XYZ file of C-alpha atoms in Angstrom:
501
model
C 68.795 141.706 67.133
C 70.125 141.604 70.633
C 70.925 138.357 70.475
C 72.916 138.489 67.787
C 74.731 141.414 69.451
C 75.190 138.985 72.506
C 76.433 136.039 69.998
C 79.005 138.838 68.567
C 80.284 139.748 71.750
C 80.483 137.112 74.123
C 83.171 135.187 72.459
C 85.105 137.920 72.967
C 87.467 139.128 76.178
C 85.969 142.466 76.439
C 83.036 140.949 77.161
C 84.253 138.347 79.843
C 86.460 141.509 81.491
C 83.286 144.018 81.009
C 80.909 140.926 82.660
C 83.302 140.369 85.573
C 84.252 144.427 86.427
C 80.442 145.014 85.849
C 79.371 142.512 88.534
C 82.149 144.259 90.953
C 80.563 147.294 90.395
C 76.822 146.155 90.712
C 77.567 144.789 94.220
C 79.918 147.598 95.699
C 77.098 150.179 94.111
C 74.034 148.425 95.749
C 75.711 147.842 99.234
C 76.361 151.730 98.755
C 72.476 152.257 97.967
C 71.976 150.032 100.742
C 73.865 151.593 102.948
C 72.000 154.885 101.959
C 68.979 153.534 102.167
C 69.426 152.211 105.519
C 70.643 155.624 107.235
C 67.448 157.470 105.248
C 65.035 154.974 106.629
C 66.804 155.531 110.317
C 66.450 158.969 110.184
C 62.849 158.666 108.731
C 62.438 156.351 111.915
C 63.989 158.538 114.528
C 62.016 161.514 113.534
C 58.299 159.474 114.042
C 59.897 157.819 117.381
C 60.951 161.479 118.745
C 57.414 162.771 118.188
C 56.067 159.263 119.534
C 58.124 159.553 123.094
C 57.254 163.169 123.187
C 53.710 162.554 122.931
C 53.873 159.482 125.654
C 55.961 161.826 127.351
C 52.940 164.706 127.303
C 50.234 161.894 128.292
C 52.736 160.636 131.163
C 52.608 163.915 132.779
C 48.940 164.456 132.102
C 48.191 161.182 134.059
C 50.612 161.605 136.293
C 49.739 165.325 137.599
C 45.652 164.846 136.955
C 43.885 164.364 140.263
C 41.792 160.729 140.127
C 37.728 161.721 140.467
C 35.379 161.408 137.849
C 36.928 163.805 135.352
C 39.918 161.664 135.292
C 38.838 159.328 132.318
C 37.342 162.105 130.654
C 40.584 164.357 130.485
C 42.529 161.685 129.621
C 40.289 160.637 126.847
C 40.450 164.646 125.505
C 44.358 165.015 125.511
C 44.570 161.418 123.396
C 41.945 162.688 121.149
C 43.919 166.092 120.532
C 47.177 163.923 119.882
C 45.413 161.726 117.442
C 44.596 164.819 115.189
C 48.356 166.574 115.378
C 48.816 163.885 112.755
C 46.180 164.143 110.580
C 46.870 167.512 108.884
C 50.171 168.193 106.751
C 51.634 171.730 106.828
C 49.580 172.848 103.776
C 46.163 171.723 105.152
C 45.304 168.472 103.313
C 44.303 165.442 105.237
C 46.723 162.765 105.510
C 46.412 159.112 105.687
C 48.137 159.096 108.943
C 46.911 156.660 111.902
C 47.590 157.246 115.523
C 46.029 155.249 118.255
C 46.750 155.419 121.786
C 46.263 152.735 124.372
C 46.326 153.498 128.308
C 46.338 150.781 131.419
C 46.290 150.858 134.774
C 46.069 148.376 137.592
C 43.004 149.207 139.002
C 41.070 146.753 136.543
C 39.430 149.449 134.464
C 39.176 148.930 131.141
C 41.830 150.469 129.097
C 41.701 153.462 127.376
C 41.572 153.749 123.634
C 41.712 156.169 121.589
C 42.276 154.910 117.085
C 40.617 153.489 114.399
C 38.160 150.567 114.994
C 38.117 148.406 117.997
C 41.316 148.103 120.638
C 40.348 144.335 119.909
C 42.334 144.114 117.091
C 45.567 145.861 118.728
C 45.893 144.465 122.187
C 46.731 140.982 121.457
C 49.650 142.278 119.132
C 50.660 145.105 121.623
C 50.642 142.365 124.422
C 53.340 140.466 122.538
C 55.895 143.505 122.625
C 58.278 143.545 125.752
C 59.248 147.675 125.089
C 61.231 148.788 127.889
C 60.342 152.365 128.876
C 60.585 154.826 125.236
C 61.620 151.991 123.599
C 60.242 152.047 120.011
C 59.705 148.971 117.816
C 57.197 147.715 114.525
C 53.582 146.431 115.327
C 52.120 144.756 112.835
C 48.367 144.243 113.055
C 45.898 141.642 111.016
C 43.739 143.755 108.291
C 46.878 146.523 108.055
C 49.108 146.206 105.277
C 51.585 148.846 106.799
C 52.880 148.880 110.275
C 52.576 150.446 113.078
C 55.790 152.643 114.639
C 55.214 151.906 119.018
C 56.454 153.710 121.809
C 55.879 152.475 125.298
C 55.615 154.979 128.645
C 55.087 153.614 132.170
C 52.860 155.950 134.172
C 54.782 155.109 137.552
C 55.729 158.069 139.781
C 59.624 157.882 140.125
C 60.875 155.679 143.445
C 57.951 152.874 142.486
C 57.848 149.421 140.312
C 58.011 149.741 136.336
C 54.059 149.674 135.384
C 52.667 149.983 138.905
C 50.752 152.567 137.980
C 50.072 151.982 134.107
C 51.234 151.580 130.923
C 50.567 154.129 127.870
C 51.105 152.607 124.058
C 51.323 155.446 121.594
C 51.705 153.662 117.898
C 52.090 155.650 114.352
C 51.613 154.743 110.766
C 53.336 157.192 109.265
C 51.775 156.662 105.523
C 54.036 159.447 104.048
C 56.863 158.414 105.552
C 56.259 154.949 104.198
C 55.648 156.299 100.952
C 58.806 158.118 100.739
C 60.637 155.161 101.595
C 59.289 152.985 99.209
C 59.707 156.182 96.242
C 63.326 156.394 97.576
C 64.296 152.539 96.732
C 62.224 152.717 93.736
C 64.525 155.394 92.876
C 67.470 153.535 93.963
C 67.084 150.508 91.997
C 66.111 152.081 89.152
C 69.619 154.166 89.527
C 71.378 151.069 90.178
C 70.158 149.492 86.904
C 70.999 153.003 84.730
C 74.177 153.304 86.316
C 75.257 149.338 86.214
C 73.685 149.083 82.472
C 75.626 152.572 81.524
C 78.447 150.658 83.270
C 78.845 147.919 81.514
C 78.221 149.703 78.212
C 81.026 152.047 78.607
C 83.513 149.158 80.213
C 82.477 146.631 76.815
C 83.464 149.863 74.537
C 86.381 150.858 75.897
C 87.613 147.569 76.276
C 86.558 146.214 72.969
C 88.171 149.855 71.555
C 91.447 148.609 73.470
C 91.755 144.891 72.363
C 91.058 145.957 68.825
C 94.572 147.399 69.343
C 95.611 144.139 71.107
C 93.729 142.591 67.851
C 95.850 144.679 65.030
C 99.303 143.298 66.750
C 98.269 139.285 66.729
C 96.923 140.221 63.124
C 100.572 142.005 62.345
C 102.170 138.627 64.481
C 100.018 136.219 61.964
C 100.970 138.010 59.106
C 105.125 137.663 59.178
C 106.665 135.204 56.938
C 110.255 134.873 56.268
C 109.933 136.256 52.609
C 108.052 138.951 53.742
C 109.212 140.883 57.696
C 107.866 144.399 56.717
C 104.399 144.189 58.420
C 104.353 146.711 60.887
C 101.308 147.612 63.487
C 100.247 151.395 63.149
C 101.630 153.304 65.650
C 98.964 155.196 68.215
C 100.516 158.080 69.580
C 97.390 158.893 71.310
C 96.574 157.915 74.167
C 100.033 157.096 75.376
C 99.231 153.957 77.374
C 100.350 150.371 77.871
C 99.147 148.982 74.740
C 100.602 152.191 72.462
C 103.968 151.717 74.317
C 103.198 147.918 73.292
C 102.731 148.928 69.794
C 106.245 150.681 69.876
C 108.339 147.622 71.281
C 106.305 145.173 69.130
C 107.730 147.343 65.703
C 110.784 147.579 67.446
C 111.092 143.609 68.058
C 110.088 143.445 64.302
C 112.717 145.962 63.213
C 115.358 143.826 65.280
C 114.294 140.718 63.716
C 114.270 141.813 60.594
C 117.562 143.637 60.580
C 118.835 140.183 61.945
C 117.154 138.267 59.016
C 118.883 140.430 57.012
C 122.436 140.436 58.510
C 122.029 136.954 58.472
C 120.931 136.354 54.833
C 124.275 139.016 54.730
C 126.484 137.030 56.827
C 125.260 133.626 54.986
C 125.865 134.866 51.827
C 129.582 136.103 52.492
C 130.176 132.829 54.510
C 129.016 130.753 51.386
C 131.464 133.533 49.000
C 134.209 133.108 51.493
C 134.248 129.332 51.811
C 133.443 128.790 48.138
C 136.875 129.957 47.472
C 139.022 127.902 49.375
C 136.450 124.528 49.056
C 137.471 125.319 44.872
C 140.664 125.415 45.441
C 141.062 122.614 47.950
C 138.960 120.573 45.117
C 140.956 121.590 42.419
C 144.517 120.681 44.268
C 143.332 117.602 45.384
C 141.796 116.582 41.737
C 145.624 117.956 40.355
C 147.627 115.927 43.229
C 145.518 112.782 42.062
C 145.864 113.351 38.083
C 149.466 113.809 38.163
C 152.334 111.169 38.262
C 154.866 113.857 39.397
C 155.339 113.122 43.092
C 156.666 116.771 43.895
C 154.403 118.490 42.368
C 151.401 115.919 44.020
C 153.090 116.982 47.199
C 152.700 120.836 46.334
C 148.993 121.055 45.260
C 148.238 119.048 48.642
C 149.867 121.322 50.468
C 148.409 124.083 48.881
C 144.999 122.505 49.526
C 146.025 122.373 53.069
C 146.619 125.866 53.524
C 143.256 126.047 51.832
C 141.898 123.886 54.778
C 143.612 125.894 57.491
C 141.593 129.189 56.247
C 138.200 127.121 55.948
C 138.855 126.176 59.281
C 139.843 129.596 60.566
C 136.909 131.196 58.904
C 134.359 128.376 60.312
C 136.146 128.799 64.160
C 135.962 132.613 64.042
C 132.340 132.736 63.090
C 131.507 130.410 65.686
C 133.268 132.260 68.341
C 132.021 135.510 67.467
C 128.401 134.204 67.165
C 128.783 132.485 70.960
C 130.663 135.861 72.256
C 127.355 137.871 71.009
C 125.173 135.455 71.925
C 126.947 135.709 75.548
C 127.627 131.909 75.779
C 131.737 132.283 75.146
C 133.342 129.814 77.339
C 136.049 131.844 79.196
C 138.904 130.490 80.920
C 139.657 133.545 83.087
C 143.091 134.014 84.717
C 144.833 136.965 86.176
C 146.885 138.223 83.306
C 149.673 141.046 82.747
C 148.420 143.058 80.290
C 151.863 145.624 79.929
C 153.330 141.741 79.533
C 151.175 140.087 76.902
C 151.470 142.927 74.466
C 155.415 143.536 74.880
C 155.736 139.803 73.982
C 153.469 140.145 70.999
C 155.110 143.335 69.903
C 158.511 141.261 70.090
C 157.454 138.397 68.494
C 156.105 140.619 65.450
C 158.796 143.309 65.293
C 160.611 141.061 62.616
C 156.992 141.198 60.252
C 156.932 144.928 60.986
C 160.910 145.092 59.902
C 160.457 143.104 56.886
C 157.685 145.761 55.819
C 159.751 148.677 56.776
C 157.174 149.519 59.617
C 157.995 151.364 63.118
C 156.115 149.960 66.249
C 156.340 151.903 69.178
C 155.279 150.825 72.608
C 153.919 153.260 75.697
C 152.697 150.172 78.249
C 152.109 150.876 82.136
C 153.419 148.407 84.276
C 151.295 145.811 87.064
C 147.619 146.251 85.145
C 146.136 142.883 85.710
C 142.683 141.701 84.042
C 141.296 138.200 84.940
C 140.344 137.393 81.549
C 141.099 134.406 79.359
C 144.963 134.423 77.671
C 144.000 132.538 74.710
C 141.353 135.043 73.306
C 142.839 138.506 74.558
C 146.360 136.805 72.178
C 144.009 136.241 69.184
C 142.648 139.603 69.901
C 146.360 141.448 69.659
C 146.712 139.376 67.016
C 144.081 140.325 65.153
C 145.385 144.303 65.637
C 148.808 142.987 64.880
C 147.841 141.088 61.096
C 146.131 144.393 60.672
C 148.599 146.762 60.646
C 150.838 144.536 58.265
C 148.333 144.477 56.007
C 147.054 147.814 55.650
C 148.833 149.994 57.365
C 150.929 150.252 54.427
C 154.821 149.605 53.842
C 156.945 152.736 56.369
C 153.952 152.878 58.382
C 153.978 154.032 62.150
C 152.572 152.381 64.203
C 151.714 153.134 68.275
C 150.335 150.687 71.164
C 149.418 152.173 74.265
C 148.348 151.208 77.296
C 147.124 153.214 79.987
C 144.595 152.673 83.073
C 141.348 155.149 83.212
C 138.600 154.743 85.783
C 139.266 151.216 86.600
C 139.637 150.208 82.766
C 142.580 149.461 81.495
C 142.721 151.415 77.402
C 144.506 149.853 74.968
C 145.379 152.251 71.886
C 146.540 150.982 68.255
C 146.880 153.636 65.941
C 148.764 154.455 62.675
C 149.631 156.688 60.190
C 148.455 154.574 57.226
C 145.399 155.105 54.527
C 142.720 154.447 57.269
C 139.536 153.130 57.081
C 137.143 153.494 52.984
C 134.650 156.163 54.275
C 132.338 153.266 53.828
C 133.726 151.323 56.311
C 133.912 153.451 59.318
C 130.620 153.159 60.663
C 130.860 149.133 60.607
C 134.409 148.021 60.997
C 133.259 146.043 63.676
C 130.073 143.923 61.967
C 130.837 140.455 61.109
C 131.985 140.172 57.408
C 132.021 144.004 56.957
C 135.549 144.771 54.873
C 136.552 147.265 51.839
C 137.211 146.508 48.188
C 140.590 145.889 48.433
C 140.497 143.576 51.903
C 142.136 140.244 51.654
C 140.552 139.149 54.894
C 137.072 137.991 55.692
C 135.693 140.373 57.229
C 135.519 138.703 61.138
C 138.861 139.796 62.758
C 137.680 143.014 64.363
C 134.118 141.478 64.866
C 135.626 139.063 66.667
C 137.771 141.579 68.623
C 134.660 143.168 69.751
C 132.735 140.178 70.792
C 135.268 139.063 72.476
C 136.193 142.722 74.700
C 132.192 142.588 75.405
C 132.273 138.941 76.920
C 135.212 140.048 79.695
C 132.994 143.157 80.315
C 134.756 145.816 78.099
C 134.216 147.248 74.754
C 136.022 148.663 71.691
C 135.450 151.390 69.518
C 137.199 153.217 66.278
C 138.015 156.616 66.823
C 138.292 159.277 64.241
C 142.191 160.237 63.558
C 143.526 163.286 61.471
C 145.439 160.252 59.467
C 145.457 155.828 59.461
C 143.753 154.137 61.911
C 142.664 154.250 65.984
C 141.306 151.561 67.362
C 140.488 151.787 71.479
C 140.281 148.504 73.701
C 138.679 148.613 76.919
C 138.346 145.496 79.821
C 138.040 145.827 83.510
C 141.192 145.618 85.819
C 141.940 144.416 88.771
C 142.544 146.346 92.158
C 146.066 146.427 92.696
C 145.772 144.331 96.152
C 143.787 141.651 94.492
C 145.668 141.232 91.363
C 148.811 140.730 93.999
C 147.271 138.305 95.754
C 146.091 136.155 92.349
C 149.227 136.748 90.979
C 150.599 134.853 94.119
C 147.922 131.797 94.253
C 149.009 131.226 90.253
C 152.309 130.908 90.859
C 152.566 128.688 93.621
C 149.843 126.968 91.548
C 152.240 126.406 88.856
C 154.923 125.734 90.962
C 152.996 122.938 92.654
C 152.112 121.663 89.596
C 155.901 121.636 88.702
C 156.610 119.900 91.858
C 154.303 117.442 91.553
C-alpha cells in the first residue's frame, strides 16, 4: 500500500519540493535539539561538578585543619564515609543507584585512602591517567562500569607551597539519575524530531500537491486550446488570493486576448478577402473586356479602369500593412522636426478647391512655431485621411473646423463638423481596423491607420462626443521651443548643403 503511495507521488514535483524543504527542516530542527540537548546536559553537568568541588572543598579543609596523630586516618576516613551517603538518598527517601568514591594521597608513602565500591584497584590506574588541574572536573571511565564517573580533583597543599605537596583528594560521581534523565531527554528528542519532521513533510506534500493541482488545471486548460475551439478557461480561485490565483487571472486574461485577436483576425481576414474580392473582379473582368474587344478606345478604357482597380488593391494591401507594423510597434519612422501650424495650412489649401466643389466651409484656428520630430510622410497621410473624410461624409454645406492648439507639452489637433456624425454603432470602434457603417464607401482602415500611426510618434487619438457631426482629437509630443529652433537650424543648412553640393 505504501508503496504504491510512494510510486504515485514521487513522479511528481510536490514530492521532489516536499523531499528537499523536508530535509532543510530535519537538519536545522536536530542541530536545534542538539543544541538543546547540549546546554541540558551542561547544566545537568555543572550541578554534579558544584556539589563535587564543594565536597573536595569540605575534605580539603578537614585535612587541612585536622592535627596529624593517630586519629588522623580515622577522621578522615568518617567525613568520606558521611559524603558517600549524601548521595545515596533522594528527597523522598528511596535509595538511589548513586556511586561516590573518594580517593585521598599524600606524600608520606601511606597508602591512600579510599572510601567506594569494591577495591581502589580498579580506579587508580584510570584516575592516574587524568592530569585535573585543581577543581577541574572531567569523565572517568572505569573497566566493569558501563556509566562514567563525573571527577573533581583538590590538592591538599596549604597556600604559599607546591601543587600536591601535601596530597591529592579525587572525589568522582555517577550520577545514575542524572544519566537517566539524559538519556529519557534524547529519547524524547528524537522521537520529537521524527513526529515533527514526518508531520512536516506530510503537511509540505499536501499543500504543495493542493497547489500544483492548480498549476495542473492551467497546463490541462493550455493542452486543451485548439484554434476551432479558444473558450477553455481555468476556474477562477478567489480564495486564497496568492501567486497561483493571480496566475489563474492573467492566464484567462491571456486567453481572452488571444481569443479576441483570433477573432478580430478571422474579422479583419474576412473583410480583407470582401474588400479585395471586389476590385480583383473587376480588374479580371476589364482585363478579360480589353482583350475580347477589337475597339482600341474602349480596350484602353477597361484597362484603365482595371488600373484604378489596382491602385485601391494596392492602397488597401499598404494600409493594412502599415497599420499592422504601427500596432505591432515595428513602423519604420523617418523622424524630422516638422511645422505642424505649416503642414496643415498647406493641406487645407491644397483641398479648399474639393471642399468648394462640395459647397463645404473649412475654417482654420492653427498656433504658430509647434514643432514635432515625427515622420512628414505619415503625419500627411494622416491629414489626409481627416481631409477624404470630411468630403465624404460630412455632407454637401458642411462646416468644417481644424484646430490646433498646444496643452501640456502636446500639441491637439481638432477636426470637427457639423455633418450626420458617426451610426450609433460606430462610435465605440471608429478606430478598429475595417470597422465602417452601412453606407461607407471606404474600407474601413483610414482612421485605424490614423491611430496607429499617432501611437508610434508617442501620441494618441480619440473621438469625442459632439452635440452635432463629428470630433476627432489628435495628440503627439512637441518639441521645446529652444530645441525645435535649434533642429529647425541644423535642417536647413542641411538642405542648403545639400543644394550646394
Amino acid at each position: 500500500m505504501f508503496s504504491r503511495i510512494r510510486a504515485f507521488f514521487s513522479g511528481t514535483a510536490a514530492w521532489r519540493l516536499a523531499m528537499r524543504s523536508t530535509v532543510v527542516f530535519a537538519v536545522g530542527s536536530a542541530v536545534l535539539f542538539g543544541a538543546m540537548y547540549a546546554l541540558v546536559a551542561q547544566a545537568v553537568h555543572e550541578r554534579g561538578d558544584s556539589w563535587l568541588i564543594g565536597e573536595s572543598e569540605t575534605l580539603r579543609q578537614v585535612a587541612l585543619t585536622t592535627p596529624r596523630d593517630s586519629l588522623y586516618d580515622r577522621i578522615l576516613e568518617e567525613v568520606a564515609e558521611i559524603a558517600t551517603q549524601e548521595l545515596a538518598f533522594d528527597g523522598r527517601g528511596h535509595r538511589t543507584a548513586n556511586v561516590v568514591f573518594i580517593l585521598l594521597k599524600d606524600e608520606s608513602g601511606k597508602a591512600p585512602l579510599w572510601v567506594g565500591p569494591k577495591d581502589a584497584s580498579d580506579f587508580e590506574p584510570e584516575i592516574a591517567t587524568l592530569h585535573l588541574q585543581h577543581h577541574q572536573a572531567a569523565f572517568l571511565h572505569v573497566p566493569g562500569w558501563k556509566l562514567p564517573f563525573r571527577v573533581v580533583a583538590a590538592d591538599i597543599d596549604p597556600p604559599g607551597t607546591s601543587p600536591a605537596a601535601d596530597g591529592r583528594i579525587y572525589i568522582g560521581l555517577l550520577d545514575t539519575a542524572a544519566h537517566r534523565l539524559l538519556l529519557n531527554l534524547r529519547l524524547w528528542f528524537v522521537f520529537a524530531w521524527c513526529l515533527m519532521v514526518g508531520f512536516g513533510f506530510l503537511i509540505a506534500l499536501l499543500s504543495l500537491q493542493r497547489m500544483l493541482n492548480r498549476v495542473d488545471a492551467i497546463t490541462r486548460a493550455a493542452a486543451g486550446i485548439d484554434t476551432a475551439d479558444l473558450s477553455t478557461r481555468v476556474p477562477p480561485y478567489e480564495q486564497p488570493n496568492d501567486e497561483v490565483a493571480r496566475l489563474t487571472r492573467t492566464f484567462n486574461t491571456m486567453l481572452d486576448r488571444i481569443s479576441a485577436s483570433v477573432n478580430q483576425l478571422r474579422t479583419v481576414t474576412d473583410s480583407v478577402a470582401h474588400d479585395m474580392k471586389s476590385p480583383i473582379t473587376s480588374i479580371r473582368g476589364g482585363l478579360e473586356s480589353a482583350l475580347s474587344t477589337e475597339d482600341q478606345e474602349l480596350s484602353r478604357e477597361y484597362v484603365a479602369h482595371s488600373l484604378e482597380h489596382l491602385d485601391r488593391l494596392t492602397e488597401i494591401v499598404t494600409t493594412t500593412l502599415d497599420v499592422a507594423e504601427a500596432e505591432a510597434g515595428a513602423l519604420r519612422l523617418h523622424r524630422t522636426p516638422v511645422v505642424l501650424g505649416d503642414l496643415l495650412r498647406r493641406l487645407g489649401e491644397l483641398y479648399l478647391p474639393a471642399f468648394a466643389d462640395r459647397e463645404q466651409t473649412l475654417t482654420l484656428a492653427l498656433d504658430d512655431g509647434l514643432v514635432a520630430q515625427a515622420d512628414v510622410r505619415f503625419l500627411n497621410r494622416v491629414f489626409s485621411n481627416l481631409m477624404e473624410n470630411e468630403l465624404r461624409y460630412a455632407g454637401e454645406g458642411a462646416q468644417i473646423w481644424l484646430s490646433l492648439q498646444v496643452a501640456s507639452g502636446m500639441a491637439v489637433i481638432v477636426m470637427e463638423d457639423n455633418g450626420p456624425g458617426f451610426p450609433p454603432e460606430m462610435t465605440e470602434r471608429v478606430f478598429e481596423r475595417f470597422a465602417k457603417g452601412m453606407d461607407s464607401e471606404g474600407h474601413g482602415l483610414g482612421l485605424a491607420f490614423v491611430k496607429a500611426v499617432m501611437v508610434a510618434h508617442g501620441g494618441m487619438a480619440r473621438a469625442e462626443h459632439a452635440d452635432a457631426g463629428v470630433r476627432i482629437v489628435l495628440e503627439i509630443p512637441v518639441l521645446p521651443p529652444g530645441e525645435a529652433a535649434s533642429l529647425l537650424a541644423q535642417q536647413k543648412d542641411g538642405k542648403l548643403q545639400t543644394l550646394l553640393s
